[in-house]
Short mmCIF file of C-alpha atoms in Angstrom, two decimals:
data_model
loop_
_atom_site.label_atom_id
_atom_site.label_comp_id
_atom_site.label_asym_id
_atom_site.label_seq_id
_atom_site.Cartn_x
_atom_site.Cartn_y
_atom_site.Cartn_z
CA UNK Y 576 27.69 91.85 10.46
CA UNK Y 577 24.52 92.34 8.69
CA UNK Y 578 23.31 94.95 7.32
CA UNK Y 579 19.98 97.13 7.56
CA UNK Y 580 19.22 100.63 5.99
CA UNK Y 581 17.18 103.12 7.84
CA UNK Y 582 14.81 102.73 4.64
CA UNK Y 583 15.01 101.13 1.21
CA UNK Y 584 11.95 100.77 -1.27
CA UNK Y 585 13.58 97.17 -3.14
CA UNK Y 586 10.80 95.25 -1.40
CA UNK Y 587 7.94 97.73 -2.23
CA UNK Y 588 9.50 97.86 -5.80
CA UNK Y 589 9.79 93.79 -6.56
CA UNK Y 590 6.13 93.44 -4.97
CA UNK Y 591 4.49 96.09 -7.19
CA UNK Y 592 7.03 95.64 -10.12
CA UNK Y 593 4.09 95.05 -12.70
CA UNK Y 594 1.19 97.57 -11.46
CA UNK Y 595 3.55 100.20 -11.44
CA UNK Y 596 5.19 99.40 -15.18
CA UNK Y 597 1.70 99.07 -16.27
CA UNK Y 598 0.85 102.89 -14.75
CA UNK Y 599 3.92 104.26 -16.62
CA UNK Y 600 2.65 102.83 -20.01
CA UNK Y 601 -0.40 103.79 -19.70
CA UNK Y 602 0.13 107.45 -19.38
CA UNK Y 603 2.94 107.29 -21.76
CA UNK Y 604 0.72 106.03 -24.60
CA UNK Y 605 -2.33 108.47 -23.46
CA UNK Y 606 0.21 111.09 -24.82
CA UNK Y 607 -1.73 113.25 -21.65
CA UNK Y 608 0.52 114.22 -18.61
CA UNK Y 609 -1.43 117.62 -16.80
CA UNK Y 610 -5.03 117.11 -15.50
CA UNK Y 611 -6.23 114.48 -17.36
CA UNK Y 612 -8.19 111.29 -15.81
CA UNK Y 613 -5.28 109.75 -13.96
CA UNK Y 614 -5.96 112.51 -11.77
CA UNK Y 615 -9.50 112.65 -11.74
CA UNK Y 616 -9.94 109.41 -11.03
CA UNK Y 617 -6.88 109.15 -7.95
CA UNK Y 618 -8.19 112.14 -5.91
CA UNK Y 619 -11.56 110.07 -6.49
CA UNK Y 620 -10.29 106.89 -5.19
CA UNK Y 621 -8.23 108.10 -2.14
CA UNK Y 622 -10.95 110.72 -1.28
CA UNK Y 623 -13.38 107.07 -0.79
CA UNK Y 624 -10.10 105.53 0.92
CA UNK Y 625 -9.99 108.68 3.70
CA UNK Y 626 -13.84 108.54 4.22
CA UNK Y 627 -14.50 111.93 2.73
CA UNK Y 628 -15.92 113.75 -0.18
CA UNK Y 629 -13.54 114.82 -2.48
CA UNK Y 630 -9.57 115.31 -2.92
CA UNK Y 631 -7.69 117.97 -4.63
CA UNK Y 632 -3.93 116.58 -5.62
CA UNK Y 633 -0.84 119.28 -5.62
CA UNK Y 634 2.73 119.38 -6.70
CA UNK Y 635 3.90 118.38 -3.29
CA UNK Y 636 2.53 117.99 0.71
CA UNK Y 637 3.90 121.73 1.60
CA UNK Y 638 1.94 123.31 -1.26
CA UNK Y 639 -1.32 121.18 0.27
CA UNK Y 640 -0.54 122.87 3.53
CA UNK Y 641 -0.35 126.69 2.01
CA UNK Y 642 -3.05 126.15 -0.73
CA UNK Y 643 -5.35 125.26 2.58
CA UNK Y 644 -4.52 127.75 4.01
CA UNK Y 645 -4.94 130.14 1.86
CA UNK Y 646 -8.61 128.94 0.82
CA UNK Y 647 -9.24 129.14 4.39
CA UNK Y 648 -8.87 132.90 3.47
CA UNK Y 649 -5.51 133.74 5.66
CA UNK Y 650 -3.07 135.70 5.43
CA UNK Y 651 -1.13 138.73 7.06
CA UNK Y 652 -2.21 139.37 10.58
CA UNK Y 653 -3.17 136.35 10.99
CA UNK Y 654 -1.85 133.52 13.58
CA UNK Y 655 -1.95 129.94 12.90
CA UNK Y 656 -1.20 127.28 15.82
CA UNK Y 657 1.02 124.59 15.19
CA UNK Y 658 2.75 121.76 16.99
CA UNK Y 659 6.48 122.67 18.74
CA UNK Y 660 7.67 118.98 17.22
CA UNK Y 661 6.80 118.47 13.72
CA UNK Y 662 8.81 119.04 10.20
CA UNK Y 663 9.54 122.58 9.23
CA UNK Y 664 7.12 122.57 6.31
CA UNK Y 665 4.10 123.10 9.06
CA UNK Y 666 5.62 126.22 10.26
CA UNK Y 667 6.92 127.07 6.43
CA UNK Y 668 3.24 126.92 4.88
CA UNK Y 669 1.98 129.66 7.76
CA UNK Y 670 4.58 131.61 6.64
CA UNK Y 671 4.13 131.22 2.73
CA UNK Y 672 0.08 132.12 3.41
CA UNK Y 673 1.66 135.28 5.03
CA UNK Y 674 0.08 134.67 8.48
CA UNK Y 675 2.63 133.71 11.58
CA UNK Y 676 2.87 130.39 12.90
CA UNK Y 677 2.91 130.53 16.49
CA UNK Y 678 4.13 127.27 18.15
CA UNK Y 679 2.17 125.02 21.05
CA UNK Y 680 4.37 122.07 23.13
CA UNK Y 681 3.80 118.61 21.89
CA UNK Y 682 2.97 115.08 24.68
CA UNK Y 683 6.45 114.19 25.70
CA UNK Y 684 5.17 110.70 25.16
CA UNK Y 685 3.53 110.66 21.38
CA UNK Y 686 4.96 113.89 20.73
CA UNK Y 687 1.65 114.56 19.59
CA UNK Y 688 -0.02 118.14 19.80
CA UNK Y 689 -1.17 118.75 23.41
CA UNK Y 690 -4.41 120.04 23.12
CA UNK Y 691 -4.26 122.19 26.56
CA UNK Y 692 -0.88 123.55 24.91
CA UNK Y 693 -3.27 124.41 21.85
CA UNK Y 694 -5.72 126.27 23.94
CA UNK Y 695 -3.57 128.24 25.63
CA UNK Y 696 -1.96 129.93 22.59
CA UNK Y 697 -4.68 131.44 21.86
CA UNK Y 698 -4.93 135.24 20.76
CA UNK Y 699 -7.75 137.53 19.23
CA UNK Y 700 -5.28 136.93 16.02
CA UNK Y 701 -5.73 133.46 15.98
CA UNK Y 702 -7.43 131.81 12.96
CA UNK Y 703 -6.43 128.10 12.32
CA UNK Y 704 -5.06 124.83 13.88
CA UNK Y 705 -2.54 122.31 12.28
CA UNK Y 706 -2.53 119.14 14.00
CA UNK Y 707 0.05 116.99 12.87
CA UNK Y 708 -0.27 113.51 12.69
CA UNK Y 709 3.02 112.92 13.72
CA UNK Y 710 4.99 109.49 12.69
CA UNK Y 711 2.21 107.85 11.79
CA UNK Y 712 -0.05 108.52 14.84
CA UNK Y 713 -3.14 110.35 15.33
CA UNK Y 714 -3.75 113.48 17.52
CA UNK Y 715 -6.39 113.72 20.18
CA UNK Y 716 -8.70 115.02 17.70
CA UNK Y 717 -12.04 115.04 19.92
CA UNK Y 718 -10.46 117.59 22.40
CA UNK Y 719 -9.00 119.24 19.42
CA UNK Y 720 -11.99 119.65 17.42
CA UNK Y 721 -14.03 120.78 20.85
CA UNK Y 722 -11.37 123.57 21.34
CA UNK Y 723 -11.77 124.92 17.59
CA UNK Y 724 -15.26 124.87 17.44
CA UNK Y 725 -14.98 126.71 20.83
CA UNK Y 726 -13.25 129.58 19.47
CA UNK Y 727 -14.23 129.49 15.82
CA UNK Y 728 -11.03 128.32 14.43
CA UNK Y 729 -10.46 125.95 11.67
CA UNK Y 730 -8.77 123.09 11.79
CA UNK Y 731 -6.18 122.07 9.24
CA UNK Y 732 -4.72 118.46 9.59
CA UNK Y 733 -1.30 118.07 8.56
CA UNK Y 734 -1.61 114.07 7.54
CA UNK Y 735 1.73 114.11 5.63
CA UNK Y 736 2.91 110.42 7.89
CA UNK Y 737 -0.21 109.00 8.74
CA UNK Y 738 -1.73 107.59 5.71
CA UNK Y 739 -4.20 105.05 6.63
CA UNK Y 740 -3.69 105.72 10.03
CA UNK Y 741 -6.98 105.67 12.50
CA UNK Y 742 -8.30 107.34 15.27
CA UNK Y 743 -11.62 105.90 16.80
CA UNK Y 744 -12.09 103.80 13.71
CA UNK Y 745 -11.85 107.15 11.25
CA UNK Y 746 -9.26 108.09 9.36
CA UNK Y 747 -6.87 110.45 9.42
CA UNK Y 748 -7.54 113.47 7.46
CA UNK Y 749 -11.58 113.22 7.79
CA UNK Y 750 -11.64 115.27 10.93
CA UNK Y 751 -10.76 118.66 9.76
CA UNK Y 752 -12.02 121.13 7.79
CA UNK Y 753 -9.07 120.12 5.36
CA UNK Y 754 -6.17 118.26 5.44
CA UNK Y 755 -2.97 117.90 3.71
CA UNK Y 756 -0.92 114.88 2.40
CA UNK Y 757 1.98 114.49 0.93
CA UNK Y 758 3.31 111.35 -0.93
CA UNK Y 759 6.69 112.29 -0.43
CA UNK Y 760 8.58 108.84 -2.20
CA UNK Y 761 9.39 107.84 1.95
CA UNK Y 762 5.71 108.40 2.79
CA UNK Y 763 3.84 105.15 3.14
CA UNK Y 764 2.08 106.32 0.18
CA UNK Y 765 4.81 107.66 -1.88
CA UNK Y 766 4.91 108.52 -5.63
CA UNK Y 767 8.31 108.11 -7.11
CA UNK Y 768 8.89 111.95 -7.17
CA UNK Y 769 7.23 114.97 -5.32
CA UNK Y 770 3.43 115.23 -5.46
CA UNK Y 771 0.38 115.92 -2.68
CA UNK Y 772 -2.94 116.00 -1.85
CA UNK Y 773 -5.97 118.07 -0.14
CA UNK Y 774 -9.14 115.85 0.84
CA UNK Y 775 -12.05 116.97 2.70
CA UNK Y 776 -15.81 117.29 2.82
CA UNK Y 777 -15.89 121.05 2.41
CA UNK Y 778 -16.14 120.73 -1.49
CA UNK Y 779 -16.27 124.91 -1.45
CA UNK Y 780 -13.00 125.08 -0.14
CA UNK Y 781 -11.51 122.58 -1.80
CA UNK Y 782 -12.59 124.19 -5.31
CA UNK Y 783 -10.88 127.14 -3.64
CA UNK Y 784 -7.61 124.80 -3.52
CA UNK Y 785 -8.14 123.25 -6.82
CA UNK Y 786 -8.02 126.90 -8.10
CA UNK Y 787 -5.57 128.49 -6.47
CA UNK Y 788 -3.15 125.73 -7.54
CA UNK Y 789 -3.87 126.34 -10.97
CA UNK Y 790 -2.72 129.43 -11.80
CA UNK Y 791 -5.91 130.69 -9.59
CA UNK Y 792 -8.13 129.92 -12.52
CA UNK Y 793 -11.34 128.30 -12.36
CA UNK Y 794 -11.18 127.63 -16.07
CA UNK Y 795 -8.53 128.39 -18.50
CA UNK Y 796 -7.23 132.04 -18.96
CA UNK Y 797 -9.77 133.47 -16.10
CA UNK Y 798 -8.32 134.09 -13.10
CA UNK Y 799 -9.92 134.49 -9.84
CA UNK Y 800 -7.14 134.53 -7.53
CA UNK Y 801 -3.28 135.38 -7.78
CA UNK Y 802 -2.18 131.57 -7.54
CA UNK Y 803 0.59 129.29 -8.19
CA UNK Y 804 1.32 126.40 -10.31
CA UNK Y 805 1.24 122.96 -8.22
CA UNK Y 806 -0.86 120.36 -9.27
CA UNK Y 807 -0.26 116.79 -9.48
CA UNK Y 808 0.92 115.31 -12.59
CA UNK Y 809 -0.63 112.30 -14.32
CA UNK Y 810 2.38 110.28 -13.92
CA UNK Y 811 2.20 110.63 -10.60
CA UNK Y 812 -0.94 110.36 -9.96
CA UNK Y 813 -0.88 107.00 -12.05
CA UNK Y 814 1.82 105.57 -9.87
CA UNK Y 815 -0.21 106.19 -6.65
CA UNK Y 816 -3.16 104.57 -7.97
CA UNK Y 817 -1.48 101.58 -8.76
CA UNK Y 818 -0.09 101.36 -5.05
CA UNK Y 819 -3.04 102.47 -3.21
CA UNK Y 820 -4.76 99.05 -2.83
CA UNK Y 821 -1.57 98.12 -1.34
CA UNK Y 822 -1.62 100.68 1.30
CA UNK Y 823 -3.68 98.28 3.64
CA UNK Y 824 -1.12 95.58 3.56
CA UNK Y 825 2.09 97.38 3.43
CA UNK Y 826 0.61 99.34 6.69
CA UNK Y 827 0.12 96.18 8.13
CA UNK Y 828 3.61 94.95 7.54
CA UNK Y 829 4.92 98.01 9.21
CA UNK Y 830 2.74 97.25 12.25
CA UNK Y 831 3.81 93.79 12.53
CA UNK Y 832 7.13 94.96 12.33
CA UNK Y 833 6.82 97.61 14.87
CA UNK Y 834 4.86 95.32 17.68
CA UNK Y 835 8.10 92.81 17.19
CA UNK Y 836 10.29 95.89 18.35
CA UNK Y 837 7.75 96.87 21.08
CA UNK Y 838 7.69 93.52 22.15
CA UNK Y 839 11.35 92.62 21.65
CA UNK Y 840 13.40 95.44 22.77
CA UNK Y 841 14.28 95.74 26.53
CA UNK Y 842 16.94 98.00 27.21
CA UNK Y 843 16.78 100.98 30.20
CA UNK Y 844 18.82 103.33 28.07
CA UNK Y 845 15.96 103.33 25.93
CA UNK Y 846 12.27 104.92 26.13
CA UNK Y 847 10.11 103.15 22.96
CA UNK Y 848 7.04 104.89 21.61
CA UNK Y 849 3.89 105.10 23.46
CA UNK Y 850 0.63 104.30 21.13
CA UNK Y 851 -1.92 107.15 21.58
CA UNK Y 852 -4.92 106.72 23.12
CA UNK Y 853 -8.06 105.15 20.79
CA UNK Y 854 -5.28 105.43 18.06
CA UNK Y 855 -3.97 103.04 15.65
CA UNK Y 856 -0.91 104.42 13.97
CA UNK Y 857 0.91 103.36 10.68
CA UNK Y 858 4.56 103.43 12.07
CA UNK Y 859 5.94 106.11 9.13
CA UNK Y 860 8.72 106.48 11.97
CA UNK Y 861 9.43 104.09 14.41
CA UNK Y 862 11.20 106.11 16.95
CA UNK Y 863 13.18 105.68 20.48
CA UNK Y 864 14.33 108.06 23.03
CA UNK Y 865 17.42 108.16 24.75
CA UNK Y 866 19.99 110.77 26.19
CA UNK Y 867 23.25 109.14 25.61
CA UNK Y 868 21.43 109.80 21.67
CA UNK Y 869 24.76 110.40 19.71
CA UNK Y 870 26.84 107.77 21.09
CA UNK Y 871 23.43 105.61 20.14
CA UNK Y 872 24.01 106.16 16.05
CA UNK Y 873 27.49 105.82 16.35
CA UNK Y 874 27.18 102.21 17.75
CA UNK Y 875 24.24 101.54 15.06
CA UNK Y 876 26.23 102.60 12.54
CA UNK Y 877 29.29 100.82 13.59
CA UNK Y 878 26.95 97.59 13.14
CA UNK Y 879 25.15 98.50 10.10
CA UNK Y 880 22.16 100.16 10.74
CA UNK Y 881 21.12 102.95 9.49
CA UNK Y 882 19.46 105.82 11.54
CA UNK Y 883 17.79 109.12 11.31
CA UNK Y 884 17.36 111.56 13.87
CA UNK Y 885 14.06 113.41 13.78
CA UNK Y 886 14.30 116.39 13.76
CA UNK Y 887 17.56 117.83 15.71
CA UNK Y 888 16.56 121.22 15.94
CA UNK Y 889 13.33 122.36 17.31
CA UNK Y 890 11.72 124.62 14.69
CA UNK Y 891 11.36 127.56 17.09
CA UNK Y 892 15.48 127.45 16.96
CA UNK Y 893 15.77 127.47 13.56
CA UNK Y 894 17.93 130.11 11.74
CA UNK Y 895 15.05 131.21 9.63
CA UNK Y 896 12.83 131.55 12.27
CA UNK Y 897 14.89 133.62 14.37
CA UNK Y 898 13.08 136.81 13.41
CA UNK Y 899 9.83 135.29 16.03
CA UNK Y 900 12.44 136.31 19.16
CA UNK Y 901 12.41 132.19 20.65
CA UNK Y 902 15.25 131.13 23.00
CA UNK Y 903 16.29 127.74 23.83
CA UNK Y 904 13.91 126.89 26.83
CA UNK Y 905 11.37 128.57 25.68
CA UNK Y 906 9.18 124.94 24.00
CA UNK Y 907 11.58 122.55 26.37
CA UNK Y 908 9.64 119.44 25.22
CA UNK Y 909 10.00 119.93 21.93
CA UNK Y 910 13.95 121.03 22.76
CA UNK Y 911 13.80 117.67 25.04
CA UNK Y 912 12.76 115.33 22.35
CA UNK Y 913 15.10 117.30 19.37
CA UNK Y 914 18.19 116.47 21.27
CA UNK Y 915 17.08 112.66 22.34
CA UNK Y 916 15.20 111.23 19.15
CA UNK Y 917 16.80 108.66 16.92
CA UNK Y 918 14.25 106.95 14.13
CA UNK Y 919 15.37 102.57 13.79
CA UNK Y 920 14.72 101.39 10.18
CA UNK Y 921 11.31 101.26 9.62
CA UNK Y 922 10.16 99.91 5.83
CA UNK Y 923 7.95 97.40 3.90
CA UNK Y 924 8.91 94.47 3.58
CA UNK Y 925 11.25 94.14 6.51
CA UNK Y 926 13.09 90.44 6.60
CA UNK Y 927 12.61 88.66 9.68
CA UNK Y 928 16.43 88.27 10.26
CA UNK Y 929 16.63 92.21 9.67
CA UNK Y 930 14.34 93.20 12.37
CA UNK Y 931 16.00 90.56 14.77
CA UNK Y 932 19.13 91.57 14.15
CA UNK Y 933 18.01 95.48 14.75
CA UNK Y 934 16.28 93.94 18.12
CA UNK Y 935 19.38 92.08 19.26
CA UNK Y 936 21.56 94.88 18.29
CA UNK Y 937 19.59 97.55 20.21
CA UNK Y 938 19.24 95.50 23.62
CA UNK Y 939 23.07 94.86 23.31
CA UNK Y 940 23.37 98.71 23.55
#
């Protein structure tokens, strides 16, 4: 029996052994570790990477989500839109900003936002939009760009899986008005520890951002705004510079490696992602659908593969959101696709053997 981990960064780590050794001795001997040009010069080169102006790095990817929202100026009273399928950071960052996240039903096929779901929650309260770019695809962001503009909302991309990914030949995170990364070590741009991003081509805001997650000082000791301390560190940042020429080719090895399941796997017990339209996705998560889910990861696991199941309770029926009055039913998509989702390994640097054996295994399910 062979076997394959859900995710393991040995291939990533052999394959950038020496860039990423170099990055820690350089910032080691700069004897420099907080805003210094390891920074400066990363939010530089992935701001030219997303095809925008400027980026504004953070402690983590849920900090990049509040900090945006707050320089969007909101806050209490306020109502933010976000998707009924995503990671609970989304809905946590509304909170943190003090507004309320109010939840709109995903595609049951990309389990992307649905942009008629979008329009339809909203209120005279709402003030914002976070479409999340879900598992490394891209949402529909014409119709959801139309629909803000529409009603005078602004539109916050949650990019936190899709780095690199492309919708209509743009990248992901040059739509909005802002949007948020994080680089979460399992991202496919991770640093080896927490750390974030905000890019964007409103260099206003993200000034606001910049300041907000210093301290809320524009320079040091004056204080503009009651802030918090997240900003990324120059270890960090050095680490990420060293992979992000890499980001093209490791993408590309996770596409190759998802078109062999897409191609390979044939079993009716099983419903395999659907690409969305004009997109082309980075496979973060490579996940299948099936109701007999459970008894699915037992087998896997039996034959040594690992699994994840993303994520097994819809956010709206989450203990700490309990106080927004939700019953199950109420987002049944998002309820549909909790209860039937289980993420196959998924990594750089795949073997050949590894994915057939995953294919072989899956179709003898």
């Amino acid at each position: 029996m062979m076997k394959v981990p859900f995710v393991t960064f040995q291939p990533m780590e052999k394959r950038l052994h020496d860039e990423l050794t170099n990055a820690f001795q350089r910032v080691f001997h700069a004897s420099w570790y907080i805003g210094g040009k390891e920074d400066a010069e990363f939010e530089k080169e992935f701001a030219e990477y997303c095809g925008v102006k400027a980026a504004v790095g953070t402690g983590n990817g849920l900090d990049a989500l509040m900090l945006s929202l707050r320089a969007f100026g909101i806050g209490a009273g306020d109502e933010v839109i976000v998707p009924s399928h995503t990671f609970i950071a989304t809905a946590l960052a509304v909170t943190y900003s003090g507004a309320k996240p109010v939840f709109a039903e995903v595609d049951e096929q990309t389990f992307l936002l649905d942009p008629e779901c979008f329009e339809a929650a909203i209120t005279e309260k709402t003030k914002a939009v976070i479409p999340v770019h879900l598992y490394g695809q891209v949402c529909d962001m014409d119709r959801i760009l139309e629909i803000a503009r529409k009603h005078d909302l602004f539109v916050l991309e949650d990019t936190a899986q899709a780095h690199g990914a492309c919708y209509k030949g743009q990248r992901a995170g040059s739509f909005g008005d802002l949007a948020a990364f994080s680089f979460y070590p399992g991202k496919n741009l991770g640093a080896l520890g927490d750390a974030g991003a905000v890019v964007g081509n409103r260099e206003d805001l993200l000034e606001t951002v910049r300041a907000l997650g210093n301290y809320g000082s524009d320079y040091k000791y004056h204080h503009i705004y009651k802030g918090v301390n997240s900003r990324l560190d120059e270890l960090q940042a050095a680490l990420l510079l060293a992979k992000l020429p890499f980001l093209d080719e490791m993408n590309e090895d996770r596409r190759k490696t998802a078109a062999r399941y897409l191609e390979g796997i044939h079993n009716p017990a099983l419903v395999l992602p659907k690409i969305a339209d004009h997109v082309e996705p980075v496979w973060h998560i490579f996940a299948v659908m099936t109701e007999r889910r459970d008894e699915l990861e037992a087998y896997l696991r039996a034959e040594g593969i690992g699994t994840v199941k993303h994520y097994p309770t819809a956010m709206h029926l989450q203990e700490c959101y309990r106080d927004l009055g939700f019953k199950k039913g109420d987002f049944p998509i998002a309820e549909k696709i909790a209860a039937n989702e289980l993420s196959i390994p998924m990594y750089y640097g795949m073997r050949d053997e590894e994915i057939d054996y995953v294919i072989e295994t899956l179709n003898r399910f």
